Each structure stands twice: as structure tokens, then as C-alpha cells.
mmCIF file of C-alpha atoms in Angstrom:
data_model
loop_
_atom_site.group_PDB
_atom_site.id
_atom_site.type_symbol
_atom_site.label_atom_id
_atom_site.label_comp_id
_atom_site.label_asym_id
_atom_site.label_seq_id
_atom_site.Cartn_x
_atom_site.Cartn_y
_atom_site.Cartn_z
ATOM 1 C CA MET Z 39 -16.551 3.580 -12.833
ATOM 2 C CA ALA Z 40 -14.575 2.034 -9.995
ATOM 3 C CA GLU Z 41 -13.977 3.533 -6.576
ATOM 4 C CA ILE Z 42 -10.796 2.070 -5.141
ATOM 5 C CA TYR Z 43 -9.871 2.789 -1.554
ATOM 6 C CA LEU Z 44 -6.221 2.381 -0.589
ATOM 7 C CA VAL Z 45 -5.123 1.792 2.996
ATOM 8 C CA ARG Z 46 -1.759 0.992 4.472
ATOM 9 C CA HIS Z 47 -1.241 -1.929 6.824
ATOM 10 C CA GLY Z 48 -1.027 -1.307 10.563
ATOM 11 C CA LYS Z 49 2.271 -0.488 12.243
ATOM 12 C CA THR Z 50 4.967 -3.082 13.002
ATOM 13 C CA ARG Z 51 7.952 -2.881 15.353
ATOM 14 C CA LEU Z 52 10.231 -2.505 12.340
ATOM 15 C CA ASN Z 53 8.204 0.527 11.151
ATOM 16 C CA ASP Z 54 8.591 1.983 14.636
ATOM 17 C CA LYS Z 55 12.374 1.489 14.550
ATOM 18 C CA GLN Z 56 12.765 2.988 11.037
ATOM 19 C CA ILE Z 57 13.929 -0.343 9.601
ATOM 20 C CA ILE Z 58 13.356 -1.156 5.924
ATOM 21 C CA ILE Z 59 10.820 -3.979 5.726
ATOM 22 C CA GLY Z 60 10.072 -4.705 2.069
ATOM 23 C CA HIS Z 61 9.164 -8.393 1.757
ATOM 24 C CA LEU Z 62 10.094 -9.258 5.347
ATOM 25 C CA ASN Z 63 7.044 -10.604 7.143
ATOM 26 C CA PRO Z 64 6.625 -9.080 10.637
ATOM 27 C CA SER Z 65 3.342 -9.031 12.546
ATOM 28 C CA LEU Z 66 1.457 -5.932 13.636
ATOM 29 C CA MET Z 67 2.373 -4.401 16.981
ATOM 30 C CA LYS Z 68 -0.290 -4.869 19.636
ATOM 31 C CA SER Z 69 -0.300 -1.109 20.148
ATOM 32 C CA SER Z 70 -1.327 -0.591 16.504
ATOM 33 C CA LEU Z 71 -4.500 -2.666 16.832
ATOM 34 C CA LEU Z 72 -6.527 0.277 18.158
ATOM 35 C CA GLU Z 73 -5.366 2.521 15.281
ATOM 36 C CA THR Z 74 -6.307 -0.237 12.826
ATOM 37 C CA LYS Z 75 -9.729 -0.571 14.446
ATOM 38 C CA ARG Z 76 -10.282 3.219 14.089
ATOM 39 C CA LEU Z 77 -9.350 2.931 10.417
ATOM 40 C CA ALA Z 78 -11.812 0.046 10.025
ATOM 41 C CA LEU Z 79 -14.599 2.097 11.590
ATOM 42 C CA LYS Z 80 -14.040 4.848 9.009
ATOM 43 C CA LEU Z 81 -14.649 2.226 6.309
ATOM 44 C CA LYS Z 82 -17.499 0.304 7.962
ATOM 45 C CA ASP Z 83 -20.373 1.771 5.933
ATOM 46 C CA LEU Z 84 -18.723 1.321 2.547
ATOM 47 C CA ASP Z 85 -20.115 -1.737 0.811
ATOM 48 C CA PHE Z 86 -17.003 -3.063 -0.889
ATOM 49 C CA ASP Z 87 -17.447 -5.644 -3.630
ATOM 50 C CA VAL Z 88 -14.098 -7.171 -2.715
ATOM 51 C CA ILE Z 89 -10.986 -6.584 -0.621
ATOM 52 C CA PHE Z 90 -7.637 -7.194 -2.280
ATOM 53 C CA SER Z 91 -4.757 -7.421 0.160
ATOM 54 C CA SER Z 92 -1.041 -7.897 -0.098
ATOM 55 C CA ASP Z 93 -0.236 -11.433 0.974
ATOM 56 C CA LEU Z 94 2.327 -10.222 3.527
ATOM 57 C CA LYS Z 95 1.343 -10.885 7.155
ATOM 58 C CA ARG Z 96 1.001 -7.241 8.263
ATOM 59 C CA ALA Z 97 -1.452 -6.491 5.445
ATOM 60 C CA VAL Z 98 -3.390 -9.733 5.969
ATOM 61 C CA GLN Z 99 -3.758 -8.989 9.688
ATOM 62 C CA THR Z 100 -4.939 -5.453 8.870
ATOM 63 C CA SER Z 101 -7.423 -6.799 6.296
ATOM 64 C CA LYS Z 102 -8.920 -9.230 8.804
ATOM 65 C CA ILE Z 103 -9.364 -6.481 11.404
ATOM 66 C CA ILE Z 104 -11.062 -4.236 8.822
ATOM 67 C CA LEU Z 105 -13.286 -7.074 7.641
ATOM 68 C CA LYS Z 106 -14.422 -7.700 11.214
ATOM 69 C CA TYR Z 107 -15.877 -4.163 11.458
ATOM 70 C CA LEU Z 108 -17.408 -3.780 7.993
ATOM 71 C CA ASN Z 109 -21.213 -3.847 7.858
ATOM 72 C CA TYR Z 110 -21.049 -5.811 4.591
ATOM 73 C CA LYS Z 111 -18.550 -8.698 4.491
ATOM 74 C CA PRO Z 112 -16.922 -8.890 1.042
ATOM 75 C CA LYS Z 113 -14.565 -11.588 -0.140
ATOM 76 C CA LEU Z 114 -10.908 -11.148 0.898
ATOM 77 C CA VAL Z 115 -8.377 -11.999 -1.825
ATOM 78 C CA LEU Z 116 -4.640 -12.162 -1.015
ATOM 79 C CA ILE Z 117 -2.353 -11.240 -3.888
ATOM 80 C CA PRO Z 118 1.377 -10.639 -4.332
ATOM 81 C CA GLU Z 119 0.837 -7.734 -6.774
ATOM 82 C CA LEU Z 120 0.072 -5.449 -3.806
ATOM 83 C CA ARG Z 121 3.224 -6.362 -1.861
ATOM 84 C CA GLU Z 122 5.639 -3.669 -0.779
ATOM 85 C CA ILE Z 123 8.617 -2.937 -2.995
ATOM 86 C CA ASN Z 124 11.214 -5.691 -2.772
ATOM 87 C CA TYR Z 125 14.150 -3.979 -1.093
ATOM 88 C CA GLY Z 126 16.254 -7.137 -1.452
ATOM 89 C CA LYS Z 127 19.485 -6.957 0.560
ATOM 90 C CA LEU Z 128 18.428 -3.620 2.067
ATOM 91 C CA SER Z 129 15.532 -5.249 3.947
ATOM 92 C CA GLY Z 130 16.130 -5.324 7.695
ATOM 93 C CA LYS Z 131 18.568 -2.402 7.612
ATOM 94 C CA SER Z 132 18.213 1.048 9.156
ATOM 95 C CA LYS Z 133 16.867 3.780 6.850
ATOM 96 C CA LYS Z 134 19.579 6.157 8.115
ATOM 97 C CA LYS Z 135 22.357 3.710 7.188
ATOM 98 C CA ILE Z 136 20.851 3.022 3.768
ATOM 99 C CA LEU Z 137 20.636 6.743 2.978
ATOM 100 C CA LEU Z 138 24.365 7.031 3.705
ATOM 101 C CA ASP Z 139 25.357 3.960 1.695
ATOM 102 C CA TYR Z 140 22.912 4.332 -1.218
ATOM 103 C CA PRO Z 141 22.403 7.997 -2.147
ATOM 104 C CA LEU Z 142 19.835 7.143 -4.866
ATOM 105 C CA TYR Z 143 17.570 5.281 -2.409
ATOM 106 C CA HIS Z 144 14.103 6.929 -2.513
ATOM 107 C CA LYS Z 145 15.394 9.546 -4.960
ATOM 108 C CA ASP Z 146 15.545 7.731 -8.307
ATOM 109 C CA ILE Z 147 12.665 5.520 -9.476
ATOM 110 C CA ASN Z 148 15.132 3.482 -11.551
ATOM 111 C CA PHE Z 149 17.403 2.690 -8.586
ATOM 112 C CA LEU Z 150 17.448 -1.105 -8.392
ATOM 113 C CA ASN Z 151 17.570 -2.249 -4.778
ATOM 114 C CA PRO Z 152 20.344 -4.880 -4.558
ATOM 115 C CA GLU Z 153 18.706 -8.276 -5.214
ATOM 116 C CA GLY Z 154 15.328 -6.502 -5.187
ATOM 117 C CA GLU Z 155 13.318 -4.249 -7.482
ATOM 118 C CA SER Z 156 13.100 -0.574 -8.422
ATOM 119 C CA PHE Z 157 10.188 1.776 -7.793
ATOM 120 C CA LYS Z 158 9.625 1.765 -11.539
ATOM 121 C CA GLN Z 159 9.096 -2.020 -11.390
ATOM 122 C CA LEU Z 160 6.785 -1.633 -8.368
ATOM 123 C CA TYR Z 161 4.805 1.000 -10.280
ATOM 124 C CA LYS Z 162 4.354 -1.326 -13.243
ATOM 125 C CA ARG Z 163 3.346 -4.258 -11.022
ATOM 126 C CA SER Z 164 0.772 -2.352 -8.958
ATOM 127 C CA THR Z 165 -0.739 -0.253 -11.766
ATOM 128 C CA SER Z 166 -1.064 -3.287 -14.057
ATOM 129 C CA PHE Z 167 -3.118 -4.965 -11.343
ATOM 130 C CA LEU Z 168 -5.296 -1.882 -10.846
ATOM 131 C CA LYS Z 169 -5.969 -1.614 -14.595
ATOM 132 C CA LYS Z 170 -6.955 -5.291 -14.732
ATOM 133 C CA ILE Z 171 -9.262 -5.139 -11.682
ATOM 134 C CA ALA Z 172 -10.920 -1.701 -11.973
ATOM 135 C CA PRO Z 173 -13.322 -2.610 -14.816
ATOM 136 C CA LYS Z 174 -14.614 -5.661 -12.923
ATOM 137 C CA TYR Z 175 -15.884 -4.027 -9.701
ATOM 138 C CA ASP Z 176 -17.610 -0.858 -8.521
ATOM 139 C CA LYS Z 177 -16.114 -0.468 -5.040
ATOM 140 C CA ILE Z 178 -12.798 -2.055 -4.039
ATOM 141 C CA LEU Z 179 -10.546 -1.907 -0.991
ATOM 142 C CA PHE Z 180 -6.791 -2.412 -1.402
ATOM 143 C CA VAL Z 181 -4.884 -3.154 1.810
ATOM 144 C CA THR Z 182 -1.284 -2.625 0.875
ATOM 145 C CA HIS Z 183 1.974 -0.819 1.679
ATOM 146 C CA SER Z 184 3.355 2.702 1.368
ATOM 147 C CA GLY Z 185 5.285 1.956 -1.849
ATOM 148 C CA CYS Z 186 2.187 0.657 -3.647
ATOM 149 C CA ILE Z 187 0.067 3.523 -2.370
ATOM 150 C CA ARG Z 188 2.605 6.050 -3.661
ATOM 151 C CA ALA Z 189 2.619 4.313 -7.054
ATOM 152 C CA LEU Z 190 -1.179 4.072 -7.337
ATOM 153 C CA TYR Z 191 -1.709 7.629 -6.046
ATOM 154 C CA SER Z 192 0.743 8.895 -8.683
ATOM 155 C CA TYR Z 193 -0.915 6.857 -11.447
ATOM 156 C CA CYS Z 194 -4.443 7.981 -10.560
ATOM 157 C CA ASN Z 195 -3.378 11.630 -10.436
ATOM 158 C CA ASN Z 196 -1.324 11.439 -13.648
ATOM 159 C CA LYS Z 197 1.754 12.454 -11.658
ATOM 160 C CA ASN Z 198 5.327 11.275 -11.973
ATOM 161 C CA LEU Z 199 6.109 8.699 -9.287
ATOM 162 C CA LYS Z 200 9.383 10.533 -8.662
ATOM 163 C CA ASP Z 201 7.361 13.434 -7.242
ATOM 164 C CA ASN Z 202 5.684 11.126 -4.693
ATOM 165 C CA LEU Z 203 8.565 8.834 -3.677
ATOM 166 C CA ASN Z 204 8.662 10.414 -0.242
ATOM 167 C CA LEU Z 205 4.958 11.151 0.166
ATOM 168 C CA THR Z 206 4.191 10.833 3.880
ATOM 169 C CA LEU Z 207 1.698 8.052 4.550
ATOM 170 C CA GLY Z 208 0.492 7.246 8.036
ATOM 171 C CA HIS Z 209 -1.025 3.913 8.935
ATOM 172 C CA ASP Z 210 -4.419 5.570 9.410
ATOM 173 C CA LYS Z 211 -4.843 7.330 6.060
ATOM 174 C CA ILE Z 212 -7.293 6.466 3.306
ATOM 175 C CA VAL Z 213 -6.823 7.317 -0.366
ATOM 176 C CA LYS Z 214 -9.896 7.243 -2.581
ATOM 177 C CA CYS Z 215 -9.214 6.647 -6.276
ATOM 178 C CA ILE Z 216 -11.775 7.040 -9.032
ATOM 179 C CA VAL Z 217 -10.992 5.136 -12.220
ATOM 180 C CA THR Z 218 -13.079 5.366 -15.388
ATOM 181 C CA LYS Z 219 -12.242 4.723 -19.029
ATOM 182 C CA LYS Z 220 -11.679 8.457 -19.552
ATOM 183 C CA ARG Z 221 -10.258 9.761 -16.287
ATOM 184 C CA LYS Z 222 -8.545 8.923 -13.018
ATOM 185 C CA SER Z 223 -8.145 10.787 -9.750
ATOM 186 C CA ALA Z 224 -7.005 10.166 -6.184
ATOM 187 C CA VAL Z 225 -7.521 12.130 -2.974
ATOM 188 C CA PHE Z 226 -6.845 11.599 0.704
ATOM 189 C CA ILE Z 227 -10.101 11.363 2.650
#
């Protein structure tokens, strides 16, 4: 059985301004460092075997802050499989403008972001990684992005991703997934 904890990276200025980030690579806001520290303190007593983090800067910075406060210091592995959805040409644009110009944005899992990927592709990428990693460890931390968390939460709860496309995820939330050969589940803790 694997326990997999999912956390979202700390807040960036682009998050604050409601700008689509995707694979853009902004740093954390200084004001989000305290929130990230509080998140780390919630995790400090969990003895993770490993931390897998998106290789995007905001997730890496969050991972390093968390690692600093953990009682046990596991290995940190940076991987592209936990990156945010690739919004392609929509990256850097206002969410309000995108909703006007692309009515299927965040409504249809098959909507292919121009020069990017669909939520269906993100789901396949992130769940394939989870399935590969879960049998190898007992307790894992994923530091990732809202798109991946929505996909993995849906997978672990046997729910359609479409139902969770707009699931609200703060930068201070933790999702605990249990994955065994016979069952999966995910809850916010």
C-alpha cells in the first residue's frame, strides 16, 4: 500500500493576477513563503520515502522549503510528469479573456490548448507516473500543480476528471491518496 500526499506549489504573482501559467516558470512570491512554511509544518512528522516534484521553479522552490522543515530528509526527485498542464499559447493570458475566447476551456477534458495539451493528456501523463511509482514506495510526497492534483484526485476516487476540472485548490491544501492493488481513495486532510 502506498500513501501519496499531494500538495500544490506556493503562490506566484501570476496566480495572484489570475494569469494562466502552465509551463511558464515564475518564482514564488515572497508573501507566499509563510504559507508554504505552514504547509511544511503540517507535513513535518511524516517520514516520506521520497519527494517527487514538478521540475518547474515554483514547485522546486516549494519542495525545498518543505524539505527544510521535515524531521526526516528524503531524496528530492524533479520530474516533468508532474508539471502543470501545458496551456501552450494560452500561457501568460488572463483567465477572464481566455474564457471569452475559448468557451471549452476548463469545461471539456478533450479541449486541446493551442500548441499545448488537453486535460485528458495531462490525466494520462500524471496517472501513468503514479501507477509506476506507487508500488515502489510506502509514503510519497508529490509537489505539483492544480491540474495534476485534479487529475490524481479524480483517478484515486474513481471519478471522471470532467467533474473535478474546476475543483478549488488552495496553495495550502493537502490531499492524501491511498493506492493498493485492489483499491484507491483520496481525501483532503
